[in-house]
Amino acid sequence: MALITVVKYDGPADVLAWKYPDQELGTWTQLIVNESQEALLFMGGQALDVFPAGRHTLSTQNIPILTSIVKLPFGGKSPFTAEVWFVNKLRTLNIKWGTAAPIQLKDPVYQVPVSVRAFGQFGIQIEDTRSFLTKLIGTVEEYDQATLGKHFRAVMMMNINELISSYLIHKKISILEINAYVGEISKHIEERIAPAFQSYGIRLVNFHTDSINIPESDSVTARLKEALAKKAEMDILGYTYHQERTFDTLQSAAQNEAASGTFMGVGIGMEMGAGIGGTMGRTMSELSRQASAPASGCSKCGHPITAGSKFCSNCGDPYHPCAACGADNPANARSCAKCGQAMAGGCRHCGVSITQGAKFCPECGQSQTLQCSSCKQEFQPGEKFCKECGHKLG
């Protein structure tokens, strides 16, 4: 039987552990361990001797544990069966990690549900070859970085999800500000998961969180960003959301009224060009005053009537303003044609406003009852013929 004379491994750097494929060895076999490697011999599932970097001759002087098991003689090339594992002791710094699905949590500042993702990378270094091989490897013949990432993914994600959520809640930090704290969060995560790696003979190094962010498709966060941008704009201009809504309402009303040439349209048009910042309060007060001022057109000819006038300057028709909106109405109107408010009546003789339903004017004492000139039957304003005799009412 041919015996192996040289055992070595020169493979990819991402392979962390590799088993030599043949097991028929013999004394005087040359075991070559490269820099940053260690080799471990197994026999019957039992870990024997660890060999550091260098050239080693498998003899009784170099493998005392193996000697006691196989009873090797002191000379010759006695055969024996054993497994040789090579372990990569270099630091591996580019192992990627990331959340498979977004973390669901509530933003502690704005109290809205958000979806959070996290990405980063970390490095490892195998410190205890015996623990690494006996506790982690099993029966596989090769163990690389990708396999290690899959093995530790569950324990990492459990701790990462918990730490990110608890950090936001306890520190009361909005998800929109969390990237300012990724360094501190990375340190907390590394401290939490390092013992899980250490128990397998692995030292965790350079754990980094590259980004903690929100998916672009998250509609809640998109609306939150829009609201914050709007708030920042209002803070710069110096007004509140309530004031902006009031301004929008009055501006819309001014646009609707502008065609009639009223004071409200004129007032808002003048203020549109003014600065909002320091004068917003005065602007709102002035606009509110102008909005409440009576301004209407004559109900007969449509000509604009100046507030406080008693007659139309165009046709001379008496002005009967609505107490609520200021619109001109016919003398016999029971309710405002514009806003529907009940109209206070005016004396048919002197024009003084009187209470709805009053039978005599408190100013001139004249009767306010309407009577048919033919049969003296009372009738209501707006009726064209007498209900009693059919006489046409003038």
mmCIF file of N, CA and C in Angstrom, residues 97 181-191 207-210:
data_model
loop_
_atom_site.group_PDB
_atom_site.id
_atom_site.type_symbol
_atom_site.label_atom_id
_atom_site.label_comp_id
_atom_site.label_asym_id
_atom_site.label_seq_id
_atom_site.Cartn_x
_atom_site.Cartn_y
_atom_site.Cartn_z
ATOM 1 N N TRP A 97 -24.223 40.823 6.214
ATOM 2 C CA TRP A 97 -25.448 40.458 6.923
ATOM 3 C C TRP A 97 -26.538 41.475 6.568
ATOM 4 N N TYR A 181 -26.966 57.344 14.678
ATOM 5 C CA TYR A 181 -26.600 56.529 15.834
ATOM 6 C C TYR A 181 -26.142 55.125 15.439
ATOM 7 N N VAL A 182 -25.833 54.896 14.165
ATOM 8 C CA VAL A 182 -25.489 53.539 13.722
ATOM 9 C C VAL A 182 -24.210 53.026 14.382
ATOM 10 N N GLY A 183 -23.263 53.918 14.678
ATOM 11 C CA GLY A 183 -22.034 53.493 15.332
ATOM 12 C C GLY A 183 -22.297 52.923 16.710
ATOM 13 N N GLU A 184 -23.099 53.624 17.479
ATOM 14 C CA GLU A 184 -23.434 53.147 18.826
ATOM 15 C C GLU A 184 -24.261 51.872 18.778
ATOM 16 N N ILE A 185 -25.181 51.792 17.819
ATOM 17 C CA ILE A 185 -25.999 50.585 17.677
ATOM 18 C C ILE A 185 -25.127 49.394 17.287
ATOM 19 N N SER A 186 -24.176 49.601 16.388
ATOM 20 C CA SER A 186 -23.268 48.529 15.975
ATOM 21 C C SER A 186 -22.487 47.979 17.168
ATOM 22 N N LYS A 187 -22.037 48.884 18.027
ATOM 23 C CA LYS A 187 -21.273 48.452 19.206
ATOM 24 C C LYS A 187 -22.131 47.597 20.125
ATOM 25 N N HIS A 188 -23.396 47.995 20.333
ATOM 26 C CA HIS A 188 -24.291 47.221 21.185
ATOM 27 C C HIS A 188 -24.557 45.834 20.594
ATOM 28 N N ILE A 189 -24.750 45.777 19.283
ATOM 29 C CA ILE A 189 -25.022 44.487 18.642
ATOM 30 C C ILE A 189 -23.808 43.570 18.752
ATOM 31 N N GLU A 190 -22.616 44.124 18.530
ATOM 32 C CA GLU A 190 -21.398 43.314 18.617
ATOM 33 C C GLU A 190 -21.216 42.737 20.018
ATOM 34 N N GLU A 191 -21.461 43.565 21.032
ATOM 35 C CA GLU A 191 -21.323 43.084 22.403
ATOM 36 C C GLU A 191 -22.331 41.981 22.726
ATOM 37 N N PHE A 207 -17.601 44.547 13.705
ATOM 38 C CA PHE A 207 -19.015 44.469 13.333
ATOM 39 C C PHE A 207 -19.483 45.869 12.950
ATOM 40 N N HIS A 208 -20.042 45.995 11.743
ATOM 41 C CA HIS A 208 -20.472 47.305 11.243
ATOM 42 C C HIS A 208 -21.914 47.240 10.767
ATOM 43 N N THR A 209 -22.643 48.339 11.007
ATOM 44 C CA THR A 209 -23.965 48.545 10.420
ATOM 45 C C THR A 209 -23.820 49.616 9.351
ATOM 46 N N ASP A 210 -23.963 49.218 8.102
ATOM 47 C CA ASP A 210 -23.787 50.168 7.005
ATOM 48 C C ASP A 210 -24.986 51.109 6.865
#
